[in-house]
Short mmCIF file of C-alpha atoms in Angstrom, two decimals:
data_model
loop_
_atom_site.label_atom_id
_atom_site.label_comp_id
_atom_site.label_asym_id
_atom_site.label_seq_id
_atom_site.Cartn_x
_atom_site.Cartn_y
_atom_site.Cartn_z
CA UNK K 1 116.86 101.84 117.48
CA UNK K 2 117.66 105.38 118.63
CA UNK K 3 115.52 108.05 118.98
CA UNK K 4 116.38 111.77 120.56
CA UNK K 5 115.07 115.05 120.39
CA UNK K 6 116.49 118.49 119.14
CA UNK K 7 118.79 119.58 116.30
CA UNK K 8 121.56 116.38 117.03
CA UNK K 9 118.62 113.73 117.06
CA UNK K 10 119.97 110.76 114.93
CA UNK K 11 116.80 109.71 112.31
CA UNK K 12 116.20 105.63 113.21
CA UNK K 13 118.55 103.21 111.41
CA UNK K 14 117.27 99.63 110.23
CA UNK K 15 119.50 97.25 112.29
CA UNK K 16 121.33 93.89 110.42
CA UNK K 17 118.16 92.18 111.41
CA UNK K 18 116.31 94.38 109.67
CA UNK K 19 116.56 95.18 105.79
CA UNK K 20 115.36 97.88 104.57
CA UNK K 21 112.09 97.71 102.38
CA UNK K 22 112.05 97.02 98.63
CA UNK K 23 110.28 99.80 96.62
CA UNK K 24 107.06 98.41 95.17
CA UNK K 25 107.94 96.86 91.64
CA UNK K 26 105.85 98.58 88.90
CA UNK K 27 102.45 96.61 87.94
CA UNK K 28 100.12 97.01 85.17
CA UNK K 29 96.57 97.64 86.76
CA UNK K 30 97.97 99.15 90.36
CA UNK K 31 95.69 102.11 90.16
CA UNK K 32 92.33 99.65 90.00
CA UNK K 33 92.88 99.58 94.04
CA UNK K 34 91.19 102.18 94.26
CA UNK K 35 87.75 101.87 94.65
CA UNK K 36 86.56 104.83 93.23
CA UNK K 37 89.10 104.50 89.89
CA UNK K 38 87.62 101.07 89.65
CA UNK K 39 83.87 101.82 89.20
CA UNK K 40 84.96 104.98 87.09
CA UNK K 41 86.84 102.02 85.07
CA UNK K 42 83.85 99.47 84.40
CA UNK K 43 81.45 102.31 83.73
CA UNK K 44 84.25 103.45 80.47
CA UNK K 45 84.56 99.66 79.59
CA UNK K 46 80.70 99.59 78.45
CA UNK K 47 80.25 103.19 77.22
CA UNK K 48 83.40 102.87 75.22
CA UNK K 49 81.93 99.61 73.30
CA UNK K 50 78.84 101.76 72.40
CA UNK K 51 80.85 104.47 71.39
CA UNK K 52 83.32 102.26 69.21
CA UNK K 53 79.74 100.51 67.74
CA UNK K 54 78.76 104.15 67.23
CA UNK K 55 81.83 105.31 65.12
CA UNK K 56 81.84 102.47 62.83
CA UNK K 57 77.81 102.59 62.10
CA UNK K 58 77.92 106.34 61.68
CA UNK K 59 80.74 105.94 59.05
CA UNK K 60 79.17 103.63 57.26
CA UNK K 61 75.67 105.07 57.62
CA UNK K 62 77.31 108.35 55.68
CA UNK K 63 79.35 106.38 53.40
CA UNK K 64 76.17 104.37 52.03
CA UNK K 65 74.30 107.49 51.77
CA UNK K 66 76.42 109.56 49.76
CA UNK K 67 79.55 107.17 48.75
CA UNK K 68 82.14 109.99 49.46
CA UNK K 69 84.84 109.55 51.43
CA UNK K 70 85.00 113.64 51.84
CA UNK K 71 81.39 112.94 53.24
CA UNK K 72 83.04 110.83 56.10
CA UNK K 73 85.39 113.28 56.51
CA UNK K 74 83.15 116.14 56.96
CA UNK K 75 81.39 114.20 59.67
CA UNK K 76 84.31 113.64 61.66
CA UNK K 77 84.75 117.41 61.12
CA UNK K 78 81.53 119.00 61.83
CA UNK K 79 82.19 116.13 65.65
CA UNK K 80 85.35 117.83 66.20
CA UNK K 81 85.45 121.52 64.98
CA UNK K 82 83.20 122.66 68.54
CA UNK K 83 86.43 122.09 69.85
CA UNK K 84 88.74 124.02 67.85
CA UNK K 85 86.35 127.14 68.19
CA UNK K 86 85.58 126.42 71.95
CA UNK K 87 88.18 123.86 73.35
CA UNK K 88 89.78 126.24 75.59
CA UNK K 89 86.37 127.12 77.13
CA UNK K 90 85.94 123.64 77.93
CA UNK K 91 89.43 123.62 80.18
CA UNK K 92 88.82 126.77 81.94
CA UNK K 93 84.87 125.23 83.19
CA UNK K 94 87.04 122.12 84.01
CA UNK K 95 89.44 124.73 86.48
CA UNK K 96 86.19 126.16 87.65
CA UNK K 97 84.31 123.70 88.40
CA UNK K 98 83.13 120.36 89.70
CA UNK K 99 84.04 118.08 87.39
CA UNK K 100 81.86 115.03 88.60
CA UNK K 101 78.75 117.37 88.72
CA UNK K 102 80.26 118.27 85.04
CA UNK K 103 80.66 114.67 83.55
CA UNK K 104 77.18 113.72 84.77
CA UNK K 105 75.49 116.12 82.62
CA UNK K 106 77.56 115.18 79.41
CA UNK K 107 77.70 111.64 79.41
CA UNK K 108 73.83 112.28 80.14
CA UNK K 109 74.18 114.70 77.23
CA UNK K 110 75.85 111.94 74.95
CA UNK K 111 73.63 109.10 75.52
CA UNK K 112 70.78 111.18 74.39
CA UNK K 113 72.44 112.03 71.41
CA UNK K 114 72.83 108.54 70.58
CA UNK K 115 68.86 107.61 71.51
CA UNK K 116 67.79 110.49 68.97
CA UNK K 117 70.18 108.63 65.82
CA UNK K 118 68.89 105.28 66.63
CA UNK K 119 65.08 106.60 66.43
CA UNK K 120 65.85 108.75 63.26
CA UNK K 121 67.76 105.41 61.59
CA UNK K 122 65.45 102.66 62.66
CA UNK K 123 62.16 104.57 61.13
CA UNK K 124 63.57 105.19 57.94
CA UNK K 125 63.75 108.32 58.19
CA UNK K 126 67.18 109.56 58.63
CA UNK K 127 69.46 111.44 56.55
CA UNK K 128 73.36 112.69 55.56
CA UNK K 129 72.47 116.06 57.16
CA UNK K 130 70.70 114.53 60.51
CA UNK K 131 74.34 112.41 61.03
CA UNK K 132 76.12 115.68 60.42
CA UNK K 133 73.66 117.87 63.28
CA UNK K 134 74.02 115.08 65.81
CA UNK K 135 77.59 114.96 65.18
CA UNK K 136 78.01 118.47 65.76
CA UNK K 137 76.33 118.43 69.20
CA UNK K 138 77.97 115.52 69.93
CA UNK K 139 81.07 117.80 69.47
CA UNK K 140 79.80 120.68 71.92
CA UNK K 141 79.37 118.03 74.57
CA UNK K 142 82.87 117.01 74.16
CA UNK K 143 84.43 120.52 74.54
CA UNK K 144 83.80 119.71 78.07
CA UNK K 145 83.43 116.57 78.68
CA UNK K 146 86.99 115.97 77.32
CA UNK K 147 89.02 118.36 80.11
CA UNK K 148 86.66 117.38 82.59
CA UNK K 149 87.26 113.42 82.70
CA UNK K 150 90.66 113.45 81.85
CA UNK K 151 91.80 116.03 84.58
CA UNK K 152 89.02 113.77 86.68
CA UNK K 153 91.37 111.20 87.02
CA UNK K 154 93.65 112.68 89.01
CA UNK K 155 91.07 113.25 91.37
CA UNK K 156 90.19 109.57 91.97
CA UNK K 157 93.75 108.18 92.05
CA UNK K 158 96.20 111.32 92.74
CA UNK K 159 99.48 112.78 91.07
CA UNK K 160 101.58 109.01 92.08
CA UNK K 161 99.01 106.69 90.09
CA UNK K 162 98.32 109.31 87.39
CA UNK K 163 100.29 108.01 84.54
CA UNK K 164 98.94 104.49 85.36
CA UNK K 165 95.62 105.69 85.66
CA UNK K 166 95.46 107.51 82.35
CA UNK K 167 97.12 104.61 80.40
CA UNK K 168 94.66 102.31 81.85
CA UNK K 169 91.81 104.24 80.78
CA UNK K 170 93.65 104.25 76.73
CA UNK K 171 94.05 100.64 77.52
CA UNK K 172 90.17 100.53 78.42
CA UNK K 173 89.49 102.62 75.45
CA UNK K 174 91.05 100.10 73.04
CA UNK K 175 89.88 97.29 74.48
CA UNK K 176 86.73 98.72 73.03
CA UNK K 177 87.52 99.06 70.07
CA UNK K 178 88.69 95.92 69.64
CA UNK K 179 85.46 94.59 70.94
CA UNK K 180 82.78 97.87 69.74
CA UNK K 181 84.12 97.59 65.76
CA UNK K 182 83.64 93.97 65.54
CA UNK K 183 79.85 93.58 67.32
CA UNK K 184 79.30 96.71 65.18
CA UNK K 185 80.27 94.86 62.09
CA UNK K 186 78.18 92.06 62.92
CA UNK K 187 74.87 93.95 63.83
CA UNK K 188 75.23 96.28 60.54
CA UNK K 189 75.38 93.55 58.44
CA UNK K 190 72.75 91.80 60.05
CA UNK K 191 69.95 94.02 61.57
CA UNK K 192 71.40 97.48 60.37
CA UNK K 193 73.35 100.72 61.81
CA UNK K 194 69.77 101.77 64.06
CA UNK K 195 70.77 99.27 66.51
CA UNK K 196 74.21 100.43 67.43
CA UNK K 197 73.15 103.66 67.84
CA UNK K 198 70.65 102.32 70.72
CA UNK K 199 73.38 99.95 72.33
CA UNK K 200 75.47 103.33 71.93
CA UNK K 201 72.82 105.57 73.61
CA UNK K 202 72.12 103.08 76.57
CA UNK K 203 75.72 102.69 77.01
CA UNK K 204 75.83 105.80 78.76
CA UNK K 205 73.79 104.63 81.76
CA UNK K 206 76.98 102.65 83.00
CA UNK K 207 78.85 105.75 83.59
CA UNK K 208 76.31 108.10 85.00
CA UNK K 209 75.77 104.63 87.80
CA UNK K 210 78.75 104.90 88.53
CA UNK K 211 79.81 108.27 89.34
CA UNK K 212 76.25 108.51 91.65
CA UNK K 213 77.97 105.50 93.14
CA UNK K 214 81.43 107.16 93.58
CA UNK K 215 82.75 108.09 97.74
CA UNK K 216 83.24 111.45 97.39
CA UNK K 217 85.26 111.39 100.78
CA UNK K 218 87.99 109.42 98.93
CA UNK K 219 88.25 111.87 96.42
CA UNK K 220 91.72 114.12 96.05
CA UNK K 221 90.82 117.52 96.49
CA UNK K 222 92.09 119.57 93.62
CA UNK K 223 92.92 123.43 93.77
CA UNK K 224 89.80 125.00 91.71
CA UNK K 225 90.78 128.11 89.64
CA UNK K 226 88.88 130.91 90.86
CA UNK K 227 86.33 133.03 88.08
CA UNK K 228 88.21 136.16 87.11
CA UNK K 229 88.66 137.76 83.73
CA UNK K 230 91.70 136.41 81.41
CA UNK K 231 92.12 132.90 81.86
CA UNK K 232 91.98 131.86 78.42
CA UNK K 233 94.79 134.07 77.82
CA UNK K 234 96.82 132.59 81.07
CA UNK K 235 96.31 129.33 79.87
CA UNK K 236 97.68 130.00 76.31
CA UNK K 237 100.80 131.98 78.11
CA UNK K 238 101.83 129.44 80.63
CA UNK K 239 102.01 126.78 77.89
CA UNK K 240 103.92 129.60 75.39
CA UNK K 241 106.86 130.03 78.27
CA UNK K 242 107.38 126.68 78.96
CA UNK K 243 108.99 124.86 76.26
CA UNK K 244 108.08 120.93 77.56
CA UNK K 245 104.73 122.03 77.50
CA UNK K 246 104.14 123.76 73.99
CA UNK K 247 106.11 121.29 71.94
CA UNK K 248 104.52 118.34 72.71
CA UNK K 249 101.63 120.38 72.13
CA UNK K 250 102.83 121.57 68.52
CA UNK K 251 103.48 117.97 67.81
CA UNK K 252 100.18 116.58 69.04
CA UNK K 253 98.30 119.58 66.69
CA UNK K 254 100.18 117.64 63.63
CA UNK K 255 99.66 114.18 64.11
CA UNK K 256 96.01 114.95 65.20
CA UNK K 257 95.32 116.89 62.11
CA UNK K 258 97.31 114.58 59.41
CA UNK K 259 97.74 111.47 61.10
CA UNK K 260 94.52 110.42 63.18
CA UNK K 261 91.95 110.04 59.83
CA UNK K 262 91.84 106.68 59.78
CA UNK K 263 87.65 106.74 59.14
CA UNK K 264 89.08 108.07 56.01
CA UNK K 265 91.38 105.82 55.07
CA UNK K 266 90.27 102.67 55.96
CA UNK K 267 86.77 103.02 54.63
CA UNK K 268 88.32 104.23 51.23
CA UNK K 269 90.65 101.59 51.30
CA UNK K 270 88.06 99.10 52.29
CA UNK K 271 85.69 100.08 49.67
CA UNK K 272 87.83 101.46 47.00
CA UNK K 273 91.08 99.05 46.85
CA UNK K 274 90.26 95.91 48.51
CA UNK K 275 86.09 96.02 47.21
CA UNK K 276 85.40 94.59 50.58
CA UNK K 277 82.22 95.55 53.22
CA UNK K 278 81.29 96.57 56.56
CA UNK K 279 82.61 93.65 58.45
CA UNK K 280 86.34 93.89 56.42
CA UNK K 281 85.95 97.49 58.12
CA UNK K 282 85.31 96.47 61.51
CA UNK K 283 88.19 94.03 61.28
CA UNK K 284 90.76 96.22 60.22
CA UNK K 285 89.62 98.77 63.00
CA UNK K 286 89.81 95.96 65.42
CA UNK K 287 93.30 94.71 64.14
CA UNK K 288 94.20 98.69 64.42
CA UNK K 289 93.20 98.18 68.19
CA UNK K 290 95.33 95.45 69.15
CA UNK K 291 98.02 97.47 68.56
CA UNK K 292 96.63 100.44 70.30
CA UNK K 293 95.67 98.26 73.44
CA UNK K 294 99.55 96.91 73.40
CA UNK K 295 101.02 100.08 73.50
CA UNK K 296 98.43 101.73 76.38
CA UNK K 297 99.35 98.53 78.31
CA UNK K 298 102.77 98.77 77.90
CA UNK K 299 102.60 102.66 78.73
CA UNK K 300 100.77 101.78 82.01
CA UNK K 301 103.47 99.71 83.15
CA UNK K 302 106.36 102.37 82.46
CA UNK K 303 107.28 104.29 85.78
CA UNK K 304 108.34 107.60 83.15
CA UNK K 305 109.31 108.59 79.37
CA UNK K 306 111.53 111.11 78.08
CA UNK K 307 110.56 113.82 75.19
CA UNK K 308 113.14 112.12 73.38
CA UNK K 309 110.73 108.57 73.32
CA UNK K 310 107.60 110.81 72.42
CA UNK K 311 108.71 112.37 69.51
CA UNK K 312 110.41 108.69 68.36
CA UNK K 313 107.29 107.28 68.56
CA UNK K 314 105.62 110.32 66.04
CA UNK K 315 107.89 109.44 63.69
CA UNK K 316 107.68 106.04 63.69
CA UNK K 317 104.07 106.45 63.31
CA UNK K 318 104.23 108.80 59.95
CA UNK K 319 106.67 106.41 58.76
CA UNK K 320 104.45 103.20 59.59
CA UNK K 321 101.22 105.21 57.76
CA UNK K 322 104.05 105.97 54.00
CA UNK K 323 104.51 102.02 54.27
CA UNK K 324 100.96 101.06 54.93
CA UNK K 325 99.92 104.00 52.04
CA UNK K 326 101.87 101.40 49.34
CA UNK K 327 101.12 98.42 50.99
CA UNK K 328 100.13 95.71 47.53
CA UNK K 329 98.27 93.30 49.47
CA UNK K 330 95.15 93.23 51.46
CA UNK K 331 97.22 90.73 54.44
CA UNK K 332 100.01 93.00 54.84
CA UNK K 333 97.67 96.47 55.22
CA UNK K 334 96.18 94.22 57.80
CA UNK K 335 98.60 93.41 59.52
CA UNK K 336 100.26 96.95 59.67
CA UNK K 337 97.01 98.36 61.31
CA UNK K 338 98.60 96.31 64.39
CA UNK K 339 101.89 98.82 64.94
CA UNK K 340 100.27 101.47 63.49
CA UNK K 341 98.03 101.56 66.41
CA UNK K 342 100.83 100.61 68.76
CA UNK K 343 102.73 103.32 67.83
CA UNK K 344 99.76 106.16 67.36
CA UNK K 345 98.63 105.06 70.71
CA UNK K 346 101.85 105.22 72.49
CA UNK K 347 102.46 108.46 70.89
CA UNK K 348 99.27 110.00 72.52
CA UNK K 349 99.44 108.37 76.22
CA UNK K 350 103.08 109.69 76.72
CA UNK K 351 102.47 113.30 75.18
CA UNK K 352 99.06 113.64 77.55
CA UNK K 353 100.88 112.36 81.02
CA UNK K 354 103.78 114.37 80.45
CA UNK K 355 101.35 117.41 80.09
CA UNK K 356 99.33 116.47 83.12
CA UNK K 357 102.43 115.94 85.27
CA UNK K 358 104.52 118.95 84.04
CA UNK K 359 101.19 121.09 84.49
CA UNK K 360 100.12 123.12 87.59
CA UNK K 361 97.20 121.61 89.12
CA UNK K 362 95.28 124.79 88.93
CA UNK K 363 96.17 125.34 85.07
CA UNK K 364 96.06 121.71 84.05
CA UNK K 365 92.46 121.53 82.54
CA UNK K 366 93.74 124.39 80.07
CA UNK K 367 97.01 122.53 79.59
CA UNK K 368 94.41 120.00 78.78
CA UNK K 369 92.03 121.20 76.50
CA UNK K 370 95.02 122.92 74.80
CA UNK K 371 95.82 119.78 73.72
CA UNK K 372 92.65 118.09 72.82
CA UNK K 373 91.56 121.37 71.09
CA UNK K 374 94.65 120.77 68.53
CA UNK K 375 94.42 117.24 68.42
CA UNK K 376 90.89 117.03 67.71
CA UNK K 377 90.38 120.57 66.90
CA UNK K 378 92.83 119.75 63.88
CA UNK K 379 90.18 117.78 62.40
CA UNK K 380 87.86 120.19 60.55
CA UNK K 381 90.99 120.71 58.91
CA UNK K 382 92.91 117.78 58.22
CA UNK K 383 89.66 115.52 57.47
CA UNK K 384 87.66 117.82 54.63
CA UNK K 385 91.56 118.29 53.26
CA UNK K 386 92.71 114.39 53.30
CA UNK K 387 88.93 113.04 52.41
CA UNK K 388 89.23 115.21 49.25
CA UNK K 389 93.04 114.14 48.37
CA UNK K 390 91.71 110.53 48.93
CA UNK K 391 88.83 111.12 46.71
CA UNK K 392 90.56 112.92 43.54
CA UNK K 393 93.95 110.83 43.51
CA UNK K 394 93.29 107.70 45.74
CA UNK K 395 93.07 106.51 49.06
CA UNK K 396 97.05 105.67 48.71
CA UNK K 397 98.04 109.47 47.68
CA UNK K 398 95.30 110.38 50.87
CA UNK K 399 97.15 108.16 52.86
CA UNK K 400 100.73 109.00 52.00
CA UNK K 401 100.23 112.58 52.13
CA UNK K 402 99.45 112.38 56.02
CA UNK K 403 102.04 109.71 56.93
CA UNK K 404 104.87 112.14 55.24
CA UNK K 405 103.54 115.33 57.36
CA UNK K 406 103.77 113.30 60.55
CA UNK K 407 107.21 112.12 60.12
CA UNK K 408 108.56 115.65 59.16
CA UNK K 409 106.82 117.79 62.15
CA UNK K 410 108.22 114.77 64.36
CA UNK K 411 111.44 115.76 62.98
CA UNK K 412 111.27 119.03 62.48
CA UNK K 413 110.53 119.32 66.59
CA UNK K 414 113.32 116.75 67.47
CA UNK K 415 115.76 119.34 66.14
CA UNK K 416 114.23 122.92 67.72
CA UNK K 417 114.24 120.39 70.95
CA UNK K 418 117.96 119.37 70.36
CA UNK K 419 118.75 123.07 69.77
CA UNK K 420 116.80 124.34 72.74
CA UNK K 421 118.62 121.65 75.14
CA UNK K 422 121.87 122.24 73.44
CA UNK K 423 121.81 118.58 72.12
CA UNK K 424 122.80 117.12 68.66
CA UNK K 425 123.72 113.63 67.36
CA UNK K 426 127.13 112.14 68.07
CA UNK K 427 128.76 109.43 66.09
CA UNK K 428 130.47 106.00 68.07
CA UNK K 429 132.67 103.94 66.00
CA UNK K 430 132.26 100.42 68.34
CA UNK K 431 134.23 97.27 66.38
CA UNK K 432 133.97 99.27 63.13
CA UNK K 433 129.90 99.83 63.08
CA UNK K 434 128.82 103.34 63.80
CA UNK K 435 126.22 104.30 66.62
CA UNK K 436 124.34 107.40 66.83
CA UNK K 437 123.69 108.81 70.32
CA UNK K 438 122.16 112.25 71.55
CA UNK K 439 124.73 114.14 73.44
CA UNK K 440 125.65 117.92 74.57
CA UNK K 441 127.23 120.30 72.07
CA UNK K 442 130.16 120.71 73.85
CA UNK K 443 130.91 116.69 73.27
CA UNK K 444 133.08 115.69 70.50
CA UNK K 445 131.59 114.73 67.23
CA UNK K 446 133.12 111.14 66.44
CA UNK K 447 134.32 109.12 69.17
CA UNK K 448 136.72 105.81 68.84
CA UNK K 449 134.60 103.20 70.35
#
């Protein structure tokens, strides 16, 4: 080795003996070396299940009630319109704040929420407008519990493990819903919906444990956003002037709104089309879930995605939901839940790391809640709009209607992309078959191949 000082010192040089390091090869789970990820990790992994047992129950709780679809969908409305009217609040207290202090007091918060169903449905004494209150609050809770954890994960594992980190914890998700629909199945058909919501409600202890039992030493410090006047407003113009920012954001608002209703569709096809029950319902939500845990996995083990793969997968997905829409047998709707989740999932996991990692650390809890305020925020619009379409005209026109809007906004923001990065399609003529390929402007239309 040499070694020197001043400006003509020569950096050290591996000798022949010597060869220089591999980089470390990608691997699926690498961010669960770290402690404080991991207990963060095992704490989703049982809440999750409850709140997977929770969605099915409460879906079918308000379906046997009132036998609307549009009833379902104003549920899943009244859970997710706190955070169109307040999402944005939720990101800036995210900035502000700590957000372990933060998540304690709404996964508290949630499993309460959950205790107070399963008392109301196990005396007898519950109703369609006690499902609709408690899923309203459950909705304030999430305006900021939603920034909060997902920006919280780049405190536990930092900006390298990030993208790992947040498609383990879709991975974790899914798991649970493979698992949380079919136990839910199971214990509605056999003791009733009461005793998911309890599971559901003491589900919550698991991750309130373990963020008491987190090091906060080993925490990354993140820059907090100090309180001033206006933030709202600097949050909605830093993702207006940056272009890989608000079009991923545009996209997500659309599939969110018109894509993501399967409690919708599936109960209305389960009930309506196939005359099946609660535990047909549970296994089409798990097969959905399969797919869903594929693609989160598969997301975790990719170092990086371009826009270009994002918006391919939106599209894929509003094309997957027009097939499954005529789909003539009860076996192959089944089976299409599978890449429907795979691509829905992969969709979502891409579009929220990108954000996170082309996002100022100080701004990214807006950047954030931006996004979860149009992809769940969409909801109070989509849901009441699609429930009724299923309702009048059938859960095939519901279904249809929302795979076609996805695949259009997917391509309508492919080409303001392509025109903003001065990109179009080129032709290649290789042994007679064309190819298409994205290039510059400046490059020739058809090439010889």
């Amino acid at each position: 080795m040499t070694s020197g000082s001043g400006e003509n010192s020569v950096p050290d040089q591996p000798t022949s003996n010597e060869p220089p390091a591999e980089p470390e090869k990608p691997t699926t789970f690498r961010s669960l070396r770290v402690r404080n990820y991991r207990i963060f990790f095992l704490g989703a992994i049982v809440s999750n299940t409850g709140t997977w047992m929770q969605r099915i129950a409460q879906d079918w709780l308000v379906h046997t009630l009132t036998g609307s679809a549009a009833a379902v969908g104003t549920t899943v409305a009244l859970q997710f319109l706190p955070m169109l009217l307040f999402g944005l609040y939720g990101g800036v207290l995210a900035d502000r704040m700590d957000k372990r202090r933060l998540l304690l007091c709404t996964q508290g918060a949630m499993g309460l929420t959950g205790l107070v169903l399963a008392a109301l449905t196990l005396s007898g004494q519950v109703h369609v407008y006690h499902v609709y209150g408690l899923a309203f609050v459950v909705g304030m809770v999430t305006v900021i519990d939603n920034p909060a954890r997902q920006t919280f994960v780049s405190d536990l594992v930092g900006p390298a493990l990030l993208r790992n980190a947040v498609s383990l914890n879709s991975a974790n998700f899914q798991s649970a819903r493979i698992v949380g629909p079919a136990v839910a199945g199971l214990v509605i058909t056999a003791v009733g919906s009461g005793w998911a919501f309890l599971f559901n409600g003491l589900s919550f202890i698991a991750p309130v444990l373990g963020l008491l039992l987190m090091r906060t030493s080993e925490l990354t410090p993140t820059e907090r956003a100090p309180r001033r006047k206006g933030q709202l407003r600097e949050g909605l113009a830093y993702v207006g002037s940056r272009p890989e920012l608000l079009w991923p954001v545009v996209l997500v608002g659309f599939i969110g709104t018109f894509g993501f209703n399967f409690p919708i569709w599936v109960v209305a096809f389960t009930d309506r089309v196939f005359a099946a029950g609660a535990g047909t319902y549970g296994l089409l939500n798990t097969l959905m879930a399969v797919g869903s845990l594929a693609g989160a996995l598969l997301a975790a083990r990719r170092m990086g995605s371009r826009m270009r793969f994002t918006v391919g997968t939106a599209g894929l997905f509003g094309a997957l939901l027009v097939v499954a829409a005529g789909a003539p047998h009860f076996v192959v709707f089944a089976l299409l839940m599978i890449p429907i989740g795979f691509a829905g999932m992969t969709f979502m996991i891409t579009a929220n790391t990108s954000l996170q990692l082309a996002s100022d650390p100080a701004m990214r809890g807006r950047v954030i809640s931006l996004h979860m305020m149009v992809f769940l925020g969409g909801t109070p619009i989509g849901a009441p709009l699609l429930g009724w379409i299923t309702d009048t005209m059938g859960p095939r026109i519901g279904m249809l209607v929302g795979g076609a809007i996805c695949a259009v906004a997917a391509l309508v923001v492919a080409l303001v992309l392509a025109r903003i990065g001065g990109l179009r399609l080129r032709v290649r003529l290789r042994r007679g078959a064309p190819v298409l390929d994205v290039v510059s402007r400046r490059e020739p239309a058809t090439v010889a191949g």
